[in-house]
Amino acid sequence: MQTIDNYNFASKKAFVRVDFNVPLDENFNITDDTRIRAALPTLKKILSDGGSVIIGSHLGRPKGVTDKYSLRHILGHVSELLGVDVQFADDCVGESAKIKAAALQPGEALLLENLRFYAEEEGKPRGLADDASDEEKAAAKKAVKESQKTFTKTLASYADAYVNDAFGTAHRAHASTALIAAYFDTNDKMFGYLMEKEVKAVEKILNDINRPFTAIMGGSKVSSKIDIIENLLNKVDNLIITGGMTYTFTKAQGGTIGNSICEDDKLDLALDILAKAKEKGVNLVLAVDAKIADSFSNDAKTDFAAVNAIPDGWEGLDIGPKTEAIYADVIKSSKTILWNGPTGVFEFENFTHGSRSVAEAIVEATKNGAYSLVGGGDSVACVNKFGLADGVSYVSTGGGALLEAIEGKILPGIEAIRGY
């Protein structure tokens, strides 16, 4: 497999799929440019070799062309960070893109307009009526798939080489993340530096495990994490289940949870997970106490309670001090750590303490030689918010992609480059 370090981009044009899906405020100012900065080493390597870059990305989930999701809003910042005056094509497969891509000179960069302005990027039909028949849906899907080939071929025609540096979308078999690779020879397609690091981090957490291995799974719903939980039960020594999922497990075991979030239709599933963990010898760790509130608000009245004895009218919004100590002991004794999902509603300042304590325990374990991988938007936001990102081994840029990789799924964006 080709690697970016071994490839000479001199006088070549590279189509680089990045993940510049960054948050913007109401005035279109970037509020977190982490994803842009993460792609800079790849883009700069190509330019420094004497190559040129055609940058492709999506922004948001548009259902057509809309100024709100135009990549024009980030053009100035990308130029500033990259150190070159990045050109802009106002249509990723229009005449301006073709002309500007053809005219690119060594050391120059071109940013294409949002790839998802076209349904062909995702390969899914849009604009179908709610009452559309199965035949109409099938016809629309077929039409998009047919036009997707032309869309993909057009993108590929701009460049001599293809570089995928968008791990955050690697789990999607989209035109620019997977299908485009087929138009390039094996020696002319490769991962960017970010993708290389992400793939190595996932492989290490799955295949190069120093034990004890502890996974911390947060989130509000058991249903959204069931596949990853069941896969981890075959790998980990300790599984800490936290966040909103706590209360589904607690209620399943007969506890009283007040107004706490709970999936009542997943109580049997929670009990099944507990049984599987016991059968496999996995230490499944649940909260014993909670920081509770009388409303879902940062300014709510708060108290602490046993997690299985939360009064009516109150809800758990974070773990309590006893649970913090239990989690910390498990984490600090671990040699491999995976964290996905906070312990509570960390967006509210009064309910950040549990997530901070987990982050601090992971940092301490890392200092003592553990390998720690933090992934998923909320966990990444936590370590960034607490200023602790530099204290863990690796912070992943992938949310859904990371989870699917850990579930053991083959990601289309990786398969397209590496093959299996």
Tab-separated table of C-alpha atoms in Angstrom:
chain	number	residue	atom	x	y	z
A	1	MET	CA	0.000	0.000	0.000
A	2	GLN	CA	1.275	3.452	-0.905
A	3	THR	CA	2.144	5.850	1.927
A	4	ILE	CA	2.152	9.620	1.833
A	5	ASP	CA	5.724	9.798	3.132
A	6	ASN	CA	7.000	7.681	0.243
A	7	TYR	CA	5.075	9.550	-2.441
A	8	ASN	CA	6.567	12.454	-4.374
A	9	PHE	CA	3.851	14.938	-5.322
A	10	ALA	CA	6.160	17.131	-7.429
A	11	SER	CA	4.199	18.590	-10.377
A	12	LYS	CA	1.213	16.412	-9.476
A	13	LYS	CA	-2.295	17.402	-8.488
A	14	ALA	CA	-3.763	15.629	-5.484
A	15	PHE	CA	-7.448	15.390	-4.615
A	16	VAL	CA	-7.465	15.433	-0.823
A	17	ARG	CA	-10.665	14.469	0.992
A	18	VAL	CA	-10.594	16.226	4.345
A	19	ASP	CA	-13.137	16.641	7.111
A	20	PHE	CA	-13.638	20.388	7.426
A	21	ASN	CA	-17.082	19.928	8.969
A	22	VAL	CA	-16.337	22.546	11.613
A	23	PRO	CA	-18.813	24.344	13.883
A	24	LEU	CA	-19.783	27.890	12.883
A	25	ASP	CA	-21.551	30.549	14.920
A	26	GLU	CA	-24.443	32.676	13.655
A	27	ASN	CA	-21.972	34.991	11.920
A	28	PHE	CA	-20.198	32.073	10.203
A	29	ASN	CA	-17.119	32.344	12.421
A	30	ILE	CA	-15.385	29.039	13.135
A	31	THR	CA	-15.720	28.175	16.828
A	32	ASP	CA	-13.394	25.150	16.765
A	33	ASP	CA	-10.840	24.669	13.976
A	34	THR	CA	-9.392	21.383	15.294
A	35	ARG	CA	-10.387	19.448	12.178
A	36	ILE	CA	-8.774	21.956	9.849
A	37	ARG	CA	-5.546	21.973	11.823
A	38	ALA	CA	-5.510	18.173	11.848
A	39	ALA	CA	-5.323	18.088	8.036
A	40	LEU	CA	-2.542	20.682	7.695
A	41	PRO	CA	0.423	18.242	7.780
A	42	THR	CA	-0.998	16.339	4.801
A	43	LEU	CA	-1.778	19.452	2.770
A	44	LYS	CA	1.592	21.042	3.556
A	45	LYS	CA	3.490	17.877	2.601
A	46	ILE	CA	1.901	17.928	-0.861
A	47	LEU	CA	2.605	21.625	-1.383
A	48	SER	CA	6.175	21.388	-0.099
A	49	ASP	CA	6.839	18.539	-2.557
A	50	GLY	CA	5.896	20.906	-5.353
A	51	GLY	CA	2.442	19.508	-5.877
A	52	SER	CA	-0.953	21.213	-5.862
A	53	VAL	CA	-4.022	20.305	-3.808
A	54	ILE	CA	-7.701	20.124	-4.630
A	55	ILE	CA	-9.457	20.078	-1.265
A	56	GLY	CA	-12.834	18.367	-0.986
A	57	SER	CA	-15.031	18.362	2.114
A	58	HIS	CA	-18.589	18.481	3.368
A	59	LEU	CA	-20.080	20.890	5.889
A	60	GLY	CA	-23.213	20.008	7.804
A	61	ARG	CA	-26.076	18.024	6.325
A	62	PRO	CA	-27.506	20.177	3.543
A	63	LYS	CA	-30.381	18.947	1.417
A	64	GLY	CA	-29.273	21.049	-1.524
A	65	VAL	CA	-27.382	24.288	-2.123
A	66	THR	CA	-27.653	26.632	0.860
A	67	ASP	CA	-25.390	29.505	1.910
A	68	LYS	CA	-25.487	28.334	5.530
A	69	TYR	CA	-23.331	25.352	4.610
A	70	SER	CA	-21.082	26.948	2.022
A	71	LEU	CA	-17.388	26.226	2.462
A	72	ARG	CA	-16.767	29.797	1.324
A	73	HIS	CA	-17.239	30.745	4.990
A	74	ILE	CA	-14.061	28.905	5.999
A	75	LEU	CA	-11.918	29.860	2.989
A	76	GLY	CA	-10.096	32.732	4.704
A	77	HIS	CA	-9.183	30.684	7.751
A	78	VAL	CA	-7.987	27.737	5.674
A	79	SER	CA	-5.782	30.124	3.661
A	80	GLU	CA	-4.380	31.632	6.844
A	81	LEU	CA	-3.549	28.263	8.410
A	82	LEU	CA	-2.169	26.735	5.227
A	83	GLY	CA	-0.074	29.779	4.424
A	84	VAL	CA	-1.236	30.090	0.816
A	85	ASP	CA	-4.032	32.018	-0.853
A	86	VAL	CA	-6.472	29.144	-1.352
A	87	GLN	CA	-8.676	29.503	-4.429
A	88	PHE	CA	-12.373	28.626	-4.320
A	89	ALA	CA	-14.646	26.835	-6.785
A	90	ASP	CA	-18.290	27.681	-6.199
A	91	ASP	CA	-19.468	24.298	-7.520
A	92	CYS	CA	-17.533	21.117	-6.817
A	93	VAL	CA	-18.313	19.580	-10.222
A	94	GLY	CA	-19.159	22.700	-12.213
A	95	GLU	CA	-17.201	24.485	-14.914
A	96	SER	CA	-15.381	26.725	-12.420
A	97	ALA	CA	-14.053	23.666	-10.570
A	98	LYS	CA	-12.866	22.017	-13.787
A	99	ILE	CA	-11.200	25.171	-15.082
A	100	LYS	CA	-9.543	26.089	-11.792
A	101	ALA	CA	-8.354	22.546	-11.132
A	102	ALA	CA	-6.848	22.343	-14.628
A	103	ALA	CA	-5.054	25.667	-14.164
A	104	LEU	CA	-3.552	24.861	-10.741
A	105	GLN	CA	0.188	25.350	-10.558
A	106	PRO	CA	2.654	23.651	-8.188
A	107	GLY	CA	2.282	25.046	-4.684
A	108	GLU	CA	-1.301	26.208	-5.249
A	109	ALA	CA	-4.481	25.054	-3.507
A	110	LEU	CA	-8.140	24.951	-4.487
A	111	LEU	CA	-11.083	24.445	-2.127
A	112	LEU	CA	-14.177	22.955	-3.733
A	113	GLU	CA	-17.693	23.907	-2.663
A	114	ASN	CA	-19.539	21.587	-0.265
A	115	LEU	CA	-19.622	18.085	-1.762
A	116	ARG	CA	-22.930	17.339	-0.061
A	117	PHE	CA	-24.707	20.036	-2.014
A	118	TYR	CA	-25.092	17.133	-4.445
A	119	ALA	CA	-27.193	14.069	-3.560
A	120	GLU	CA	-24.650	12.067	-5.567
A	121	GLU	CA	-22.019	12.511	-2.840
A	122	GLU	CA	-24.024	10.399	-0.410
A	123	GLY	CA	-25.814	8.403	-3.089
A	124	LYS	CA	-29.224	8.986	-1.552
A	125	PRO	CA	-32.236	10.502	-3.341
A	126	ARG	CA	-33.677	13.762	-2.064
A	127	GLY	CA	-36.982	15.539	-2.344
A	128	LEU	CA	-39.180	12.438	-2.371
A	129	ALA	CA	-42.731	12.994	-1.188
A	130	ASP	CA	-43.600	11.379	2.123
A	131	ASP	CA	-46.212	9.275	0.379
A	132	ALA	CA	-43.911	8.167	-2.447
A	133	SER	CA	-44.504	4.581	-3.523
A	134	ASP	CA	-41.875	1.853	-3.239
A	135	GLU	CA	-41.513	1.973	-7.024
A	136	GLU	CA	-40.878	5.724	-6.957
A	137	LYS	CA	-38.317	5.339	-4.202
A	138	ALA	CA	-36.541	2.550	-6.072
A	139	ALA	CA	-36.470	4.591	-9.281
A	140	ALA	CA	-35.098	7.654	-7.480
A	141	LYS	CA	-32.401	5.583	-5.792
A	142	LYS	CA	-31.389	4.015	-9.103
A	143	ALA	CA	-31.211	7.432	-10.762
A	144	VAL	CA	-28.941	8.836	-8.039
A	145	LYS	CA	-26.675	5.801	-8.179
A	146	GLU	CA	-26.335	6.177	-11.937
A	147	SER	CA	-25.526	9.893	-11.753
A	148	GLN	CA	-23.173	9.211	-8.821
A	149	LYS	CA	-20.778	7.495	-11.220
A	150	THR	CA	-20.495	10.646	-13.337
A	151	PHE	CA	-20.126	12.801	-10.221
A	152	THR	CA	-17.344	10.602	-8.853
A	153	LYS	CA	-15.545	10.369	-12.185
A	154	THR	CA	-15.603	14.157	-12.502
A	155	LEU	CA	-14.013	14.643	-9.084
A	156	ALA	CA	-11.354	12.073	-9.906
A	157	SER	CA	-10.577	13.745	-13.232
A	158	TYR	CA	-9.117	16.790	-11.478
A	159	ALA	CA	-6.131	14.970	-10.029
A	160	ASP	CA	-3.207	12.611	-10.527
A	161	ALA	CA	-3.386	11.223	-6.980
A	162	TYR	CA	-6.027	10.657	-4.295
A	163	VAL	CA	-5.435	11.179	-0.587
A	164	ASN	CA	-8.066	10.340	2.023
A	165	ASP	CA	-7.460	12.245	5.240
A	166	ALA	CA	-11.059	12.286	6.479
A	167	PHE	CA	-11.343	9.584	9.134
A	168	GLY	CA	-14.540	11.162	10.440
A	169	THR	CA	-16.340	10.056	7.259
A	170	ALA	CA	-14.453	6.795	6.664
A	171	HIS	CA	-17.520	4.776	7.665
A	172	ARG	CA	-19.508	6.243	4.771
A	173	ALA	CA	-19.322	4.734	1.279
A	174	HIS	CA	-19.680	8.160	-0.276
A	175	ALA	CA	-18.384	9.285	-3.651
A	176	SER	CA	-15.415	11.268	-2.320
A	177	THR	CA	-14.567	8.995	0.618
A	178	ALA	CA	-14.591	5.572	-1.016
A	179	LEU	CA	-15.871	5.348	-4.600
A	180	ILE	CA	-13.358	7.824	-6.031
A	181	ALA	CA	-10.419	5.622	-5.080
A	182	ALA	CA	-11.319	3.157	-7.847
A	183	TYR	CA	-10.262	5.753	-10.441
A	184	PHE	CA	-6.647	5.784	-9.210
A	185	ASP	CA	-3.908	3.180	-9.494
A	186	THR	CA	-2.793	1.507	-6.281
A	187	ASN	CA	0.411	3.559	-6.235
A	188	ASP	CA	-1.503	6.831	-6.618
A	189	LYS	CA	-3.955	6.521	-3.689
A	190	MET	CA	-3.099	6.656	-0.026
A	191	PHE	CA	-4.062	7.770	3.467
A	192	GLY	CA	-3.115	11.219	4.674
A	193	TYR	CA	-1.171	11.610	7.914
A	194	LEU	CA	-4.322	11.998	10.007
A	195	MET	CA	-5.918	8.859	8.569
A	196	GLU	CA	-2.700	6.931	9.134
A	197	LYS	CA	-2.671	7.952	12.799
A	198	GLU	CA	-6.363	7.158	13.259
A	199	VAL	CA	-6.059	3.707	11.712
A	200	LYS	CA	-3.011	2.890	13.838
A	201	ALA	CA	-4.779	4.084	16.994
A	202	VAL	CA	-7.807	1.881	16.336
A	203	GLU	CA	-5.644	-1.114	15.494
A	204	LYS	CA	-3.657	-0.674	18.676
A	205	ILE	CA	-6.768	-0.482	20.853
A	206	LEU	CA	-8.158	-3.633	19.207
A	207	ASN	CA	-5.130	-5.769	18.437
A	208	ASP	CA	-2.172	-4.637	20.533
A	209	ILE	CA	-3.699	-4.657	23.991
A	210	ASN	CA	-1.757	-4.343	27.226
A	211	ARG	CA	-3.955	-5.496	30.084
A	212	PRO	CA	-5.957	-4.620	32.046
A	213	PHE	CA	-8.015	-3.074	29.228
A	214	THR	CA	-10.759	-0.697	30.362
A	215	ALA	CA	-13.440	0.836	28.163
A	216	ILE	CA	-15.579	3.714	29.413
A	217	MET	CA	-18.838	3.993	27.495
A	218	GLY	CA	-21.051	7.006	28.079
A	219	GLY	CA	-24.041	8.337	26.229
A	220	SER	CA	-27.744	8.557	26.813
A	221	LYS	CA	-28.997	5.430	25.066
A	222	VAL	CA	-28.087	1.768	25.387
A	223	SER	CA	-29.629	1.198	21.963
A	224	SER	CA	-27.082	3.454	20.242
A	225	LYS	CA	-24.117	1.681	21.871
A	226	ILE	CA	-25.312	-1.935	21.936
A	227	ASP	CA	-23.125	-3.161	19.070
A	228	ILE	CA	-19.955	-1.631	20.438
A	229	ILE	CA	-20.733	-2.819	23.983
A	230	GLU	CA	-21.252	-6.395	22.824
A	231	ASN	CA	-18.038	-6.320	20.795
A	232	LEU	CA	-16.084	-4.871	23.710
A	233	LEU	CA	-17.312	-7.617	26.023
A	234	ASN	CA	-15.084	-9.949	24.006
A	235	LYS	CA	-12.033	-7.716	24.465
A	236	VAL	CA	-12.013	-5.750	27.717
A	237	ASP	CA	-11.273	-6.623	31.325
A	238	ASN	CA	-13.329	-3.720	32.681
A	239	LEU	CA	-16.333	-2.027	31.114
A	240	ILE	CA	-17.555	1.173	32.742
A	241	ILE	CA	-21.056	2.037	31.564
A	242	THR	CA	-21.931	5.606	32.449
A	243	GLY	CA	-23.871	8.682	31.332
A	244	GLY	CA	-27.582	8.418	30.674
A	245	MET	CA	-27.312	4.655	30.087
A	246	THR	CA	-26.754	4.301	33.815
A	247	TYR	CA	-30.425	4.733	34.615
A	248	THR	CA	-31.648	2.088	32.176
A	249	PHE	CA	-29.339	-0.428	33.868
A	250	THR	CA	-30.358	0.779	37.316
A	251	LYS	CA	-34.076	0.504	36.628
A	252	ALA	CA	-33.604	-2.906	35.038
A	253	GLN	CA	-32.171	-4.098	38.341
A	254	GLY	CA	-35.128	-2.763	40.304
A	255	GLY	CA	-33.802	0.649	41.267
A	256	THR	CA	-35.778	3.878	41.588
A	257	ILE	CA	-34.492	6.553	39.192
A	258	GLY	CA	-36.967	9.428	39.556
A	259	ASN	CA	-37.234	11.422	36.334
A	260	SER	CA	-33.858	10.271	34.979
A	261	ILE	CA	-33.533	9.399	31.303
A	262	CYS	CA	-34.357	5.764	30.661
A	263	GLU	CA	-35.115	3.465	27.745
A	264	ASP	CA	-37.958	1.436	29.203
A	265	ASP	CA	-38.021	-0.836	26.168
A	266	LYS	CA	-34.358	-1.761	26.706
A	267	LEU	CA	-34.530	-3.040	30.300
A	268	ASP	CA	-34.272	-6.674	29.198
A	269	LEU	CA	-31.349	-5.750	26.967
A	270	ALA	CA	-29.562	-4.169	29.932
A	271	LEU	CA	-30.047	-7.331	31.981
A	272	ASP	CA	-28.782	-9.406	29.054
A	273	ILE	CA	-25.611	-7.289	28.878
A	274	LEU	CA	-25.056	-7.749	32.613
A	275	ALA	CA	-25.436	-11.515	32.205
A	276	LYS	CA	-23.053	-11.638	29.229
A	277	ALA	CA	-20.432	-9.640	31.127
A	278	LYS	CA	-20.629	-12.068	34.048
A	279	GLU	CA	-20.423	-15.049	31.696
A	280	LYS	CA	-17.323	-13.630	29.988
A	281	GLY	CA	-15.632	-12.605	33.226
A	282	VAL	CA	-15.773	-8.889	32.436
A	283	ASN	CA	-15.925	-6.496	35.367
A	284	LEU	CA	-18.908	-4.324	34.388
A	285	VAL	CA	-18.821	-1.171	36.495
A	286	LEU	CA	-21.911	0.960	37.102
A	287	ALA	CA	-22.453	4.117	39.128
A	288	VAL	CA	-23.456	3.805	42.783
A	289	ASP	CA	-24.411	7.446	43.351
A	290	ALA	CA	-25.500	10.396	41.251
A	291	LYS	CA	-25.565	14.156	41.287
A	292	ILE	CA	-29.249	14.854	40.906
A	293	ALA	CA	-31.234	17.936	39.909
A	294	ASP	CA	-34.856	19.015	40.211
A	295	SER	CA	-34.870	20.098	36.528
A	296	PHE	CA	-32.777	19.740	33.403
A	297	SER	CA	-30.907	22.992	33.854
A	298	ASN	CA	-27.498	24.252	34.892
A	299	ASP	CA	-29.255	26.402	37.495
A	300	ALA	CA	-31.357	23.595	38.963
A	301	LYS	CA	-31.346	22.736	42.637
A	302	THR	CA	-28.897	19.865	43.167
A	303	ASP	CA	-28.210	17.081	45.641
A	304	PHE	CA	-26.570	13.653	45.763
A	305	ALA	CA	-28.381	10.342	46.022
A	306	ALA	CA	-27.804	6.620	45.682
A	307	VAL	CA	-28.245	5.891	41.995
A	308	ASN	CA	-30.981	3.358	42.760
A	309	ALA	CA	-32.894	5.643	45.137
A	310	ILE	CA	-33.461	8.898	43.231
A	311	PRO	CA	-36.627	10.641	44.467
A	312	ASP	CA	-39.575	11.473	42.235
A	313	GLY	CA	-39.185	14.882	40.610
A	314	TRP	CA	-35.403	14.549	40.494
A	315	GLU	CA	-33.092	13.273	37.767
A	316	GLY	CA	-29.498	12.166	37.592
A	317	LEU	CA	-27.330	14.520	35.553
A	318	ASP	CA	-23.872	13.322	36.588
A	319	ILE	CA	-22.136	10.724	38.723
A	320	GLY	CA	-21.514	11.310	42.430
A	321	PRO	CA	-18.252	11.340	44.436
A	322	LYS	CA	-18.384	7.650	45.418
A	323	THR	CA	-18.693	6.667	41.766
A	324	GLU	CA	-15.881	9.035	40.791
A	325	ALA	CA	-13.591	7.197	43.231
A	326	ILE	CA	-14.645	3.773	41.933
A	327	TYR	CA	-14.116	4.743	38.302
A	328	ALA	CA	-10.759	6.356	39.077
A	329	ASP	CA	-9.467	3.223	40.815
A	330	VAL	CA	-10.364	1.056	37.829
A	331	ILE	CA	-8.916	3.502	35.298
A	332	LYS	CA	-5.645	4.093	37.161
A	333	SER	CA	-4.985	0.352	37.339
A	334	SER	CA	-5.439	-0.042	33.572
A	335	LYS	CA	-2.825	-0.305	30.818
A	336	THR	CA	-5.154	0.257	27.835
A	337	ILE	CA	-8.043	2.719	28.034
A	338	LEU	CA	-10.805	3.656	25.609
A	339	TRP	CA	-13.153	6.527	26.475
A	340	ASN	CA	-16.276	7.308	24.497
A	341	GLY	CA	-18.952	9.420	26.125
A	342	PRO	CA	-19.118	11.688	29.203
A	343	THR	CA	-20.468	10.731	32.621
A	344	GLY	CA	-23.155	13.393	32.632
A	345	VAL	CA	-24.482	16.556	31.062
A	346	PHE	CA	-21.037	18.129	30.789
A	347	GLU	CA	-22.425	20.985	28.691
A	348	PHE	CA	-23.811	22.341	31.983
A	349	GLU	CA	-20.925	23.659	34.082
A	350	ASN	CA	-22.478	22.341	37.304
A	351	PHE	CA	-22.446	18.790	35.943
A	352	THR	CA	-18.902	18.542	34.571
A	353	HIS	CA	-17.207	17.170	37.675
A	354	GLY	CA	-17.679	13.485	36.901
A	355	SER	CA	-16.379	13.760	33.346
A	356	ARG	CA	-13.429	15.831	34.548
A	357	SER	CA	-12.568	13.218	37.171
A	358	VAL	CA	-12.592	10.483	34.517
A	359	ALA	CA	-10.373	12.583	32.238
A	360	GLU	CA	-7.945	13.285	35.072
A	361	ALA	CA	-7.755	9.589	35.977
A	362	ILE	CA	-7.025	8.729	32.339
A	363	VAL	CA	-4.257	11.352	32.222
A	364	GLU	CA	-2.714	9.915	35.383
A	365	ALA	CA	-2.876	6.361	34.019
A	366	THR	CA	-1.286	7.574	30.780
A	367	LYS	CA	1.565	9.177	32.721
A	368	ASN	CA	2.125	5.776	34.309
A	369	GLY	CA	2.469	4.036	30.953
A	370	ALA	CA	-1.081	3.254	29.839
A	371	TYR	CA	-2.206	3.741	26.233
A	372	SER	CA	-5.340	5.913	26.157
A	373	LEU	CA	-7.633	6.607	23.206
A	374	VAL	CA	-10.349	9.231	23.540
A	375	GLY	CA	-12.912	9.343	20.758
A	376	GLY	CA	-16.401	10.541	19.959
A	377	GLY	CA	-17.459	14.159	19.796
A	378	ASP	CA	-18.511	14.623	23.408
A	379	SER	CA	-15.464	12.922	24.928
A	380	VAL	CA	-13.169	14.952	22.706
A	381	ALA	CA	-15.054	18.098	23.694
A	382	CYS	CA	-14.529	17.121	27.343
A	383	VAL	CA	-10.758	16.745	27.196
A	384	ASN	CA	-10.491	19.938	25.155
A	385	LYS	CA	-12.744	21.827	27.563
A	386	PHE	CA	-10.686	20.676	30.535
A	387	GLY	CA	-7.360	21.354	28.796
A	388	LEU	CA	-6.329	17.704	29.141
A	389	ALA	CA	-6.097	16.585	25.503
A	390	ASP	CA	-2.289	16.641	25.586
A	391	GLY	CA	-2.314	14.269	28.546
A	392	VAL	CA	-3.824	11.278	26.726
A	393	SER	CA	-2.159	9.082	24.119
A	394	TYR	CA	-4.478	9.881	21.235
A	395	VAL	CA	-7.582	11.970	20.611
A	396	SER	CA	-9.571	10.674	17.647
A	397	THR	CA	-11.321	12.997	15.197
A	398	GLY	CA	-13.841	10.289	14.377
A	399	GLY	CA	-17.190	9.805	16.069
A	400	GLY	CA	-19.281	7.292	14.171
A	401	ALA	CA	-16.239	6.078	12.259
A	402	LEU	CA	-14.369	5.276	15.451
A	403	LEU	CA	-17.329	3.443	16.950
A	404	GLU	CA	-17.896	1.352	13.843
A	405	ALA	CA	-14.200	0.488	13.644
A	406	ILE	CA	-14.221	-0.646	17.269
A	407	GLU	CA	-17.366	-2.653	16.576
A	408	GLY	CA	-15.197	-4.600	14.168
A	409	LYS	CA	-16.783	-3.260	10.984
A	410	ILE	CA	-14.760	-2.716	7.829
A	411	LEU	CA	-14.872	0.990	7.004
A	412	PRO	CA	-15.413	1.773	3.295
A	413	GLY	CA	-12.997	4.715	3.336
A	414	ILE	CA	-10.221	2.477	4.632
A	415	GLU	CA	-11.069	-0.519	2.465
A	416	ALA	CA	-10.993	1.646	-0.675
A	417	ILE	CA	-7.339	2.481	-0.069
A	418	ARG	CA	-6.026	-0.616	1.655
A	419	GLY	CA	-8.250	-3.363	0.305
A	420	TYR	CA	-8.907	-6.477	2.376
